[in-house]
Amino acid sequence: MSEVKYKWHQAMLYKVTGDPIAIKPLEGAEEFSKAELETFIGGYLGFIKQGNGMLVINDDGEALGLPQNEMAGKNGYALFGNVIFVPIDNSENTLNITTH
């Protein structure tokens, strides 16, 4: 099984208020640097893998007293502060389905 790849160039930033914002890595890079992600999130990075992608969160958001992110929290998690959603890249993963 191959390593999961993410579409970093299709990442969405969910701020605590307002509409989601499309974000891309600087200077055409394939992925964000750790410093870039920390700037968007405002602190220590946490990652929550999901079936359709990954959430990048402020791991200390609740302890820092950041407001709860209702938009990003619709997945059943209590998330605090800004959250980034990065979809999985399924372009190279082909499913071989066989029936018996």
GROMACS .gro file of N, CA, C and O in nm:
model
  400
    1MET      N    1   0.084  -0.117   0.000
    1MET     CA    2   0.000   0.000   0.000
    1MET      C    3   0.089   0.124   0.000
    1MET      O    4   0.187   0.132   0.072
    2SER      N    5   0.054   0.221  -0.081
    2SER     CA    6   0.138   0.340  -0.093
    2SER      C    7   0.108   0.441   0.017
    2SER      O    8   0.005   0.437   0.082
    3GLU      N    9   0.203   0.530   0.036
    3GLU     CA   10   0.189   0.635   0.135
    3GLU      C   11   0.077   0.731   0.093
    3GLU      O   12   0.061   0.761  -0.024
    4VAL      N   13   0.002   0.779   0.190
    4VAL     CA   14  -0.106   0.873   0.161
    4VAL      C   15  -0.047   1.006   0.119
    4VAL      O   16   0.044   1.057   0.184
    5LYS      N   17  -0.096   1.060   0.008
    5LYS     CA   18  -0.051   1.190  -0.039
    5LYS      C   19  -0.166   1.289  -0.023
    5LYS      O   20  -0.283   1.252  -0.034
    6TYR      N   21  -0.130   1.413   0.003
    6TYR     CA   22  -0.230   1.516   0.025
    6TYR      C   23  -0.219   1.625  -0.080
    6TYR      O   24  -0.111   1.652  -0.132
    7LYS      N   25  -0.331   1.686  -0.111
    7LYS     CA   26  -0.337   1.795  -0.208
    7LYS      C   27  -0.319   1.927  -0.133
    7LYS      O   28  -0.413   2.000  -0.107
    8TRP      N   29  -0.194   1.957  -0.097
    8TRP     CA   30  -0.165   2.077  -0.020
    8TRP      C   31  -0.206   2.203  -0.096
    8TRP      O   32  -0.243   2.303  -0.034
    9HIS      N   33  -0.201   2.200  -0.228
    9HIS     CA   34  -0.238   2.317  -0.308
    9HIS      C   35  -0.390   2.340  -0.310
    9HIS      O   36  -0.437   2.439  -0.365
   10GLN      N   37  -0.468   2.248  -0.249
   10GLN     CA   38  -0.613   2.265  -0.240
   10GLN      C   39  -0.658   2.280  -0.094
   10GLN      O   40  -0.773   2.259  -0.060
   11ALA      N   41  -0.565   2.317  -0.007
   11ALA     CA   42  -0.596   2.333   0.136
   11ALA      C   43  -0.694   2.448   0.157
   11ALA      O   44  -0.694   2.546   0.084
   12MET      N   45  -0.777   2.432   0.261
   12MET     CA   46  -0.873   2.535   0.299
   12MET      C   47  -0.849   2.575   0.444
   12MET      O   48  -0.837   2.488   0.531
   13LEU      N   49  -0.842   2.705   0.468
   13LEU     CA   50  -0.825   2.758   0.602
   13LEU      C   51  -0.962   2.796   0.656
   13LEU      O   52  -1.033   2.877   0.597
   14TYR      N   53  -0.999   2.733   0.768
   14TYR     CA   54  -1.124   2.764   0.836
   14TYR      C   55  -1.091   2.849   0.958
   14TYR      O   56  -1.044   2.798   1.059
   15LYS      N   57  -1.115   2.980   0.944
   15LYS     CA   58  -1.097   3.068   1.059
   15LYS      C   59  -1.217   3.053   1.151
   15LYS      O   60  -1.318   2.995   1.114
   16VAL      N   61  -1.204   3.105   1.272
   16VAL     CA   62  -1.312   3.093   1.369
   16VAL      C   63  -1.437   3.165   1.318
   16VAL      O   64  -1.549   3.121   1.340
   17THR      N   65  -1.420   3.276   1.247
   17THR     CA   66  -1.532   3.347   1.188
   17THR      C   67  -1.506   3.369   1.039
   17THR      O   68  -1.391   3.371   0.996
   18GLY      N   69  -1.612   3.381   0.963
   18GLY     CA   70  -1.599   3.408   0.820
   18GLY      C   71  -1.597   3.283   0.737
   18GLY      O   72  -1.603   3.170   0.787
   19ASP      N   73  -1.588   3.303   0.607
   19ASP     CA   74  -1.589   3.193   0.512
   19ASP      C   75  -1.452   3.127   0.503
   19ASP      O   76  -1.350   3.193   0.528
   20PRO      N   77  -1.449   2.998   0.464
   20PRO     CA   78  -1.320   2.931   0.442
   20PRO      C   79  -1.241   3.002   0.332
   20PRO      O   80  -1.299   3.059   0.240
   21ILE      N   81  -1.109   2.996   0.343
   21ILE     CA   82  -1.020   3.062   0.249
   21ILE      C   83  -0.927   2.958   0.188
   21ILE      O   84  -0.865   2.879   0.260
   22ALA      N   85  -0.918   2.956   0.054
   22ALA     CA   86  -0.823   2.866  -0.013
   22ALA      C   87  -0.682   2.919   0.010
   22ALA      O   88  -0.656   3.039  -0.005
   23ILE      N   89  -0.591   2.831   0.051
   23ILE     CA   90  -0.452   2.869   0.075
   23ILE      C   91  -0.360   2.776  -0.002
   23ILE      O   92  -0.395   2.662  -0.031
   24LYS      N   93  -0.242   2.826  -0.038
   24LYS     CA   94  -0.144   2.746  -0.113
   24LYS      C   95  -0.005   2.768  -0.053
   24LYS      O   96   0.022   2.875   0.002
   25PRO      N   97   0.082   2.667  -0.063
   25PRO     CA   98   0.220   2.684  -0.016
   25PRO      C   99   0.290   2.799  -0.090
   25PRO      O  100   0.259   2.826  -0.206
   26LEU      N  101   0.382   2.864  -0.023
   26LEU     CA  102   0.456   2.975  -0.083
   26LEU      C  103   0.546   2.929  -0.197
   26LEU      O  104   0.596   2.818  -0.197
   27GLU      N  105   0.565   3.018  -0.292
   27GLU     CA  106   0.662   3.001  -0.401
   27GLU      C  107   0.645   2.870  -0.478
   27GLU      O  108   0.743   2.808  -0.518
   28GLY      N  109   0.521   2.825  -0.494
   28GLY     CA  110   0.495   2.706  -0.575
   28GLY      C  111   0.542   2.575  -0.515
   28GLY      O  112   0.551   2.475  -0.585
   29ALA      N  113   0.574   2.572  -0.387
   29ALA     CA  114   0.618   2.449  -0.322
   29ALA      C  115   0.503   2.347  -0.322
   29ALA      O  116   0.386   2.384  -0.330
   30GLU      N  117   0.537   2.219  -0.314
   30GLU     CA  118   0.434   2.114  -0.312
   30GLU      C  119   0.365   2.105  -0.177
   30GLU      O  120   0.250   2.064  -0.170
   31GLU      N  121   0.435   2.140  -0.069
   31GLU     CA  122   0.378   2.132   0.065
   31GLU      C  123   0.410   2.261   0.140
   31GLU      O  124   0.504   2.332   0.107
   32PHE      N  125   0.332   2.285   0.246
   32PHE     CA  126   0.361   2.398   0.333
   32PHE      C  127   0.481   2.364   0.421
   32PHE      O  128   0.500   2.250   0.461
   33SER      N  129   0.558   2.467   0.455
   33SER     CA  130   0.663   2.447   0.555
   33SER      C  131   0.598   2.445   0.693
   33SER      O  132   0.484   2.492   0.710
   34LYS      N  133   0.669   2.394   0.792
   34LYS     CA  134   0.617   2.392   0.928
   34LYS      C  135   0.588   2.535   0.974
   34LYS      O  136   0.485   2.562   1.036
   35ALA      N  137   0.677   2.629   0.942
   35ALA     CA  138   0.659   2.769   0.982
   35ALA      C  139   0.533   2.829   0.919
   35ALA      O  140   0.461   2.905   0.984
   36GLU      N  141   0.506   2.796   0.792
   36GLU     CA  142   0.385   2.846   0.727
   36GLU      C  143   0.260   2.796   0.799
   36GLU      O  144   0.168   2.872   0.827
   37LEU      N  145   0.257   2.665   0.828
   37LEU     CA  146   0.141   2.607   0.896
   37LEU      C  147   0.123   2.670   1.034
   37LEU      O  148   0.011   2.702   1.074
   38GLU      N  149   0.234   2.688   1.106
   38GLU     CA  150   0.225   2.748   1.239
   38GLU      C  151   0.171   2.892   1.232
   38GLU      O  152   0.099   2.936   1.322
   39THR      N  153   0.205   2.963   1.126
   39THR     CA  154   0.154   3.100   1.108
   39THR      C  155   0.003   3.098   1.090
   39THR      O  156  -0.069   3.178   1.152
   40PHE      N  157  -0.048   3.008   1.006
   40PHE     CA  158  -0.192   2.999   0.984
   40PHE      C  159  -0.266   2.955   1.111
   40PHE      O  160  -0.372   3.005   1.143
   41ILE      N  161  -0.208   2.859   1.183
   41ILE     CA  162  -0.274   2.798   1.298
   41ILE      C  163  -0.251   2.881   1.425
   41ILE      O  164  -0.332   2.880   1.516
   42GLY      N  165  -0.139   2.949   1.432
   42GLY     CA  166  -0.110   3.033   1.546
   42GLY      C  167  -0.053   2.958   1.665
   42GLY      O  168  -0.074   2.997   1.779
   43GLY      N  169   0.016   2.849   1.638
   43GLY     CA  170   0.074   2.776   1.750
   43GLY      C  171   0.123   2.638   1.713
   43GLY      O  172   0.149   2.608   1.597
   44TYR      N  173   0.132   2.551   1.816
   44TYR     CA  174   0.184   2.415   1.803
   44TYR      C  175   0.090   2.332   1.715
   44TYR      O  176  -0.031   2.328   1.736
   45LEU      N  177   0.147   2.264   1.617
   45LEU     CA  178   0.067   2.189   1.519
   45LEU      C  179   0.019   2.054   1.571
   45LEU      O  180   0.094   1.981   1.635
   46GLY      N  181  -0.106   2.023   1.541
   46GLY     CA  182  -0.162   1.892   1.564
   46GLY      C  183  -0.225   1.845   1.434
   46GLY      O  184  -0.266   1.927   1.350
   47PHE      N  185  -0.231   1.716   1.412
   47PHE     CA  186  -0.285   1.660   1.287
   47PHE      C  187  -0.390   1.554   1.319
   47PHE      O  188  -0.368   1.467   1.402
   48ILE      N  189  -0.505   1.563   1.252
   48ILE     CA  190  -0.612   1.465   1.267
   48ILE      C  191  -0.640   1.406   1.129
   48ILE      O  192  -0.688   1.477   1.040
   49LYS      N  193  -0.606   1.280   1.112
   49LYS     CA  194  -0.630   1.215   0.982
   49LYS      C  195  -0.776   1.172   0.973
   49LYS      O  196  -0.834   1.124   1.070
   50GLN      N  197  -0.834   1.192   0.855
   50GLN     CA  198  -0.972   1.155   0.828
   50GLN      C  199  -0.975   1.074   0.700
   50GLN      O  200  -0.877   1.066   0.627
   51GLY      N  201  -1.090   1.016   0.669
   51GLY     CA  202  -1.104   0.935   0.550
   51GLY      C  203  -1.083   1.012   0.420
   51GLY      O  204  -1.033   0.958   0.323
   52ASN      N  205  -1.118   1.140   0.420
   52ASN     CA  206  -1.108   1.218   0.297
   52ASN      C  207  -0.998   1.322   0.300
   52ASN      O  208  -0.982   1.400   0.208
   53GLY      N  209  -0.920   1.326   0.409
   53GLY     CA  210  -0.814   1.425   0.418
   53GLY      C  211  -0.756   1.432   0.557
   53GLY      O  212  -0.762   1.336   0.634
   54MET      N  213  -0.703   1.549   0.590
   54MET     CA  214  -0.637   1.569   0.718
   54MET      C  215  -0.669   1.710   0.768
   54MET      O  216  -0.676   1.804   0.688
   55LEU      N  217  -0.688   1.722   0.899
   55LEU     CA  218  -0.705   1.852   0.961
   55LEU      C  219  -0.574   1.890   1.029
   55LEU      O  220  -0.511   1.807   1.096
   56VAL      N  221  -0.532   2.013   1.009
   56VAL     CA  222  -0.416   2.068   1.079
   56VAL      C  223  -0.473   2.166   1.181
   56VAL      O  224  -0.544   2.259   1.144
   57ILE      N  225  -0.445   2.142   1.309
   57ILE     CA  226  -0.505   2.220   1.416
   57ILE      C  227  -0.398   2.279   1.507
   57ILE      O  228  -0.283   2.239   1.503
   58ASN      N  229  -0.440   2.375   1.591
   58ASN     CA  230  -0.355   2.425   1.698
   58ASN      C  231  -0.373   2.328   1.814
   58ASN      O  232  -0.479   2.325   1.877
   59ASP      N  233  -0.273   2.249   1.842
   59ASP     CA  234  -0.283   2.144   1.943
   59ASP      C  235  -0.306   2.201   2.083
   59ASP      O  236  -0.355   2.131   2.170
   60ASP      N  237  -0.269   2.326   2.103
   60ASP     CA  238  -0.288   2.391   2.232
   60ASP      C  239  -0.405   2.488   2.231
   60ASP      O  240  -0.419   2.570   2.322
   61GLY      N  241  -0.487   2.484   2.127
   61GLY     CA  242  -0.594   2.582   2.109
   61GLY      C  243  -0.688   2.596   2.227
   61GLY      O  244  -0.718   2.707   2.271
   62GLU      N  245  -0.732   2.484   2.282
   62GLU     CA  246  -0.823   2.490   2.396
   62GLU      C  247  -0.753   2.546   2.519
   62GLU      O  248  -0.806   2.633   2.589
   63ALA      N  249  -0.631   2.499   2.546
   63ALA     CA  250  -0.556   2.545   2.663
   63ALA      C  251  -0.524   2.694   2.654
   63ALA      O  252  -0.517   2.763   2.755
   64LEU      N  253  -0.508   2.744   2.530
   64LEU     CA  254  -0.479   2.887   2.510
   64LEU      C  255  -0.606   2.972   2.519
   64LEU      O  256  -0.599   3.094   2.510
   65GLY      N  257  -0.721   2.906   2.529
   65GLY     CA  258  -0.846   2.980   2.539
   65GLY      C  259  -0.896   3.033   2.405
   65GLY      O  260  -0.974   3.127   2.401
   66LEU      N  261  -0.850   2.972   2.295
   66LEU     CA  262  -0.898   3.015   2.164
   66LEU      C  263  -1.045   2.978   2.149
   66LEU      O  264  -1.091   2.878   2.205
   67PRO      N  265  -1.121   3.057   2.072
   67PRO     CA  266  -1.263   3.025   2.054
   67PRO      C  267  -1.281   2.894   1.976
   67PRO      O  268  -1.196   2.858   1.894
   68GLN      N  269  -1.391   2.826   2.004
   68GLN     CA  270  -1.420   2.702   1.933
   68GLN      C  271  -1.451   2.732   1.787
   68GLN      O  272  -1.518   2.829   1.755
   69ASN      N  273  -1.400   2.649   1.699
   69ASN     CA  274  -1.420   2.665   1.555
   69ASN      C  275  -1.540   2.581   1.514
   69ASN      O  276  -1.526   2.460   1.493
   70GLU      N  277  -1.656   2.642   1.505
   70GLU     CA  278  -1.780   2.570   1.473
   70GLU      C  279  -1.776   2.512   1.332
   70GLU      O  280  -1.821   2.401   1.309
   71MET      N  281  -1.722   2.586   1.237
   71MET     CA  282  -1.719   2.541   1.097
   71MET      C  283  -1.637   2.413   1.083
   71MET      O  284  -1.681   2.316   1.023
   72ALA      N  285  -1.519   2.412   1.140
   72ALA     CA  286  -1.432   2.296   1.129
   72ALA      C  287  -1.473   2.186   1.226
   72ALA      O  288  -1.437   2.071   1.208
   73GLY      N  289  -1.552   2.218   1.326
   73GLY     CA  290  -1.590   2.121   1.427
   73GLY      C  291  -1.708   2.033   1.389
   73GLY      O  292  -1.751   1.950   1.467
   74LYS      N  293  -1.758   2.047   1.267
   74LYS     CA  294  -1.875   1.968   1.224
   74LYS      C  295  -1.843   1.820   1.208
   74LYS      O  296  -1.931   1.741   1.183
   75ASN      N  297  -1.717   1.783   1.222
   75ASN     CA  298  -1.676   1.644   1.206
   75ASN      C  299  -1.680   1.566   1.337
   75ASN      O  300  -1.634   1.454   1.342
   76GLY      N  301  -1.732   1.627   1.443
   76GLY     CA  302  -1.742   1.556   1.570
   76GLY      C  303  -1.631   1.588   1.668
   76GLY      O  304  -1.630   1.537   1.779
   77TYR      N  305  -1.537   1.671   1.630
   77TYR     CA  306  -1.428   1.712   1.719
   77TYR      C  307  -1.457   1.852   1.773
   77TYR      O  308  -1.517   1.933   1.703
   78ALA      N  309  -1.413   1.880   1.892
   78ALA     CA  310  -1.414   2.017   1.943
   78ALA      C  311  -1.279   2.077   1.905
   78ALA      O  312  -1.175   2.037   1.957
   79LEU      N  313  -1.280   2.168   1.809
   79LEU     CA  314  -1.157   2.229   1.758
   79LEU      C  315  -1.157   2.376   1.795
   79LEU      O  316  -1.259   2.443   1.790
   80PHE      N  317  -1.038   2.427   1.828
   80PHE     CA  318  -1.027   2.564   1.876
   80PHE      C  319  -0.926   2.641   1.791
   80PHE      O  320  -0.819   2.591   1.759
   81GLY      N  321  -0.963   2.762   1.753
   81GLY     CA  322  -0.877   2.845   1.670
   81GLY      C  323  -0.889   2.808   1.523
   81GLY      O  324  -0.983   2.740   1.481
   82ASN      N  325  -0.794   2.856   1.444
   82ASN     CA  326  -0.795   2.828   1.301
   82ASN      C  327  -0.765   2.681   1.275
   82ASN      O  328  -0.687   2.619   1.346
   83VAL      N  329  -0.827   2.628   1.168
   83VAL     CA  330  -0.808   2.488   1.128
   83VAL      C  331  -0.787   2.484   0.977
   83VAL      O  332  -0.853   2.555   0.902
   84ILE      N  333  -0.694   2.400   0.934
   84ILE     CA  334  -0.670   2.381   0.790
   84ILE      C  335  -0.716   2.241   0.753
   84ILE      O  336  -0.682   2.143   0.821
   85PHE      N  337  -0.793   2.230   0.644
   85PHE     CA  338  -0.831   2.099   0.589
   85PHE      C  339  -0.751   2.077   0.462
   85PHE      O  340  -0.748   2.163   0.374
   86VAL      N  341  -0.688   1.961   0.451
   86VAL     CA  342  -0.610   1.924   0.333
   86VAL      C  343  -0.668   1.794   0.278
   86VAL      O  344  -0.665   1.691   0.346
   87PRO      N  345  -0.723   1.794   0.154
   87PRO     CA  346  -0.781   1.672   0.099
   87PRO      C  347  -0.674   1.570   0.058
   87PRO      O  348  -0.560   1.606   0.029
   88ILE      N  349  -0.715   1.445   0.057
   88ILE     CA  350  -0.628   1.336   0.010
   88ILE      C  351  -0.620   1.342  -0.142
   88ILE      O  352  -0.718   1.371  -0.210
   89ASP      N  353  -0.502   1.313  -0.195
   89ASP     CA  354  -0.481   1.305  -0.339
   89ASP      C  355  -0.505   1.161  -0.382
   89ASP      O  356  -0.424   1.074  -0.356
   90ASN      N  357  -0.618   1.137  -0.446
   90ASN     CA  358  -0.652   1.001  -0.491
   90ASN      C  359  -0.611   0.975  -0.636
   90ASN      O  360  -0.639   0.870  -0.690
   91SER      N  361  -0.544   1.070  -0.699
   91SER     CA  362  -0.515   1.057  -0.842
   91SER      C  363  -0.425   0.939  -0.876
   91SER      O  364  -0.437   0.880  -0.982
   92GLU      N  365  -0.334   0.903  -0.784
   92GLU     CA  366  -0.242   0.792  -0.812
   92GLU      C  367  -0.290   0.661  -0.751
   92GLU      O  368  -0.233   0.557  -0.778
   93ASN      N  369  -0.394   0.667  -0.668
   93ASN     CA  370  -0.443   0.547  -0.603
   93ASN      C  371  -0.560   0.490  -0.682
   93ASN      O  372  -0.667   0.549  -0.686
   94THR      N  373  -0.538   0.379  -0.743
   94THR     CA  374  -0.648   0.315  -0.816
   94THR      C  375  -0.694   0.194  -0.737
   94THR      O  376  -0.615   0.121  -0.680
   95LEU      N  377  -0.823   0.178  -0.732
   95LEU     CA  378  -0.880   0.065  -0.657
   95LEU      C  379  -0.905  -0.050  -0.751
   95LEU      O  380  -0.966  -0.034  -0.856
   96ASN      N  381  -0.855  -0.165  -0.715
   96ASN     CA  382  -0.881  -0.285  -0.791
   96ASN      C  383  -0.992  -0.363  -0.721
   96ASN      O  384  -0.970  -0.419  -0.616
   97ILE      N  385  -1.108  -0.361  -0.779
   97ILE     CA  386  -1.223  -0.427  -0.717
   97ILE      C  387  -1.251  -0.557  -0.794
   97ILE      O  388  -1.270  -0.555  -0.914
   98THR      N  389  -1.251  -0.665  -0.721
   98THR     CA  390  -1.282  -0.793  -0.784
   98THR      C  391  -1.404  -0.853  -0.717
   98THR      O  392  -1.426  -0.833  -0.598
   99THR      N  393  -1.483  -0.924  -0.794
   99THR     CA  394  -1.601  -0.990  -0.737
   99THR      C  395  -1.583  -1.139  -0.754
   99THR      O  396  -1.521  -1.187  -0.849
  100HIS      N  397  -1.637  -1.213  -0.663
  100HIS     CA  398  -1.625  -1.360  -0.668
  100HIS      C  399  -1.760  -1.423  -0.682
  100HIS      O  400  -1.858  -1.380  -0.634
   0.00000   0.00000   0.00000
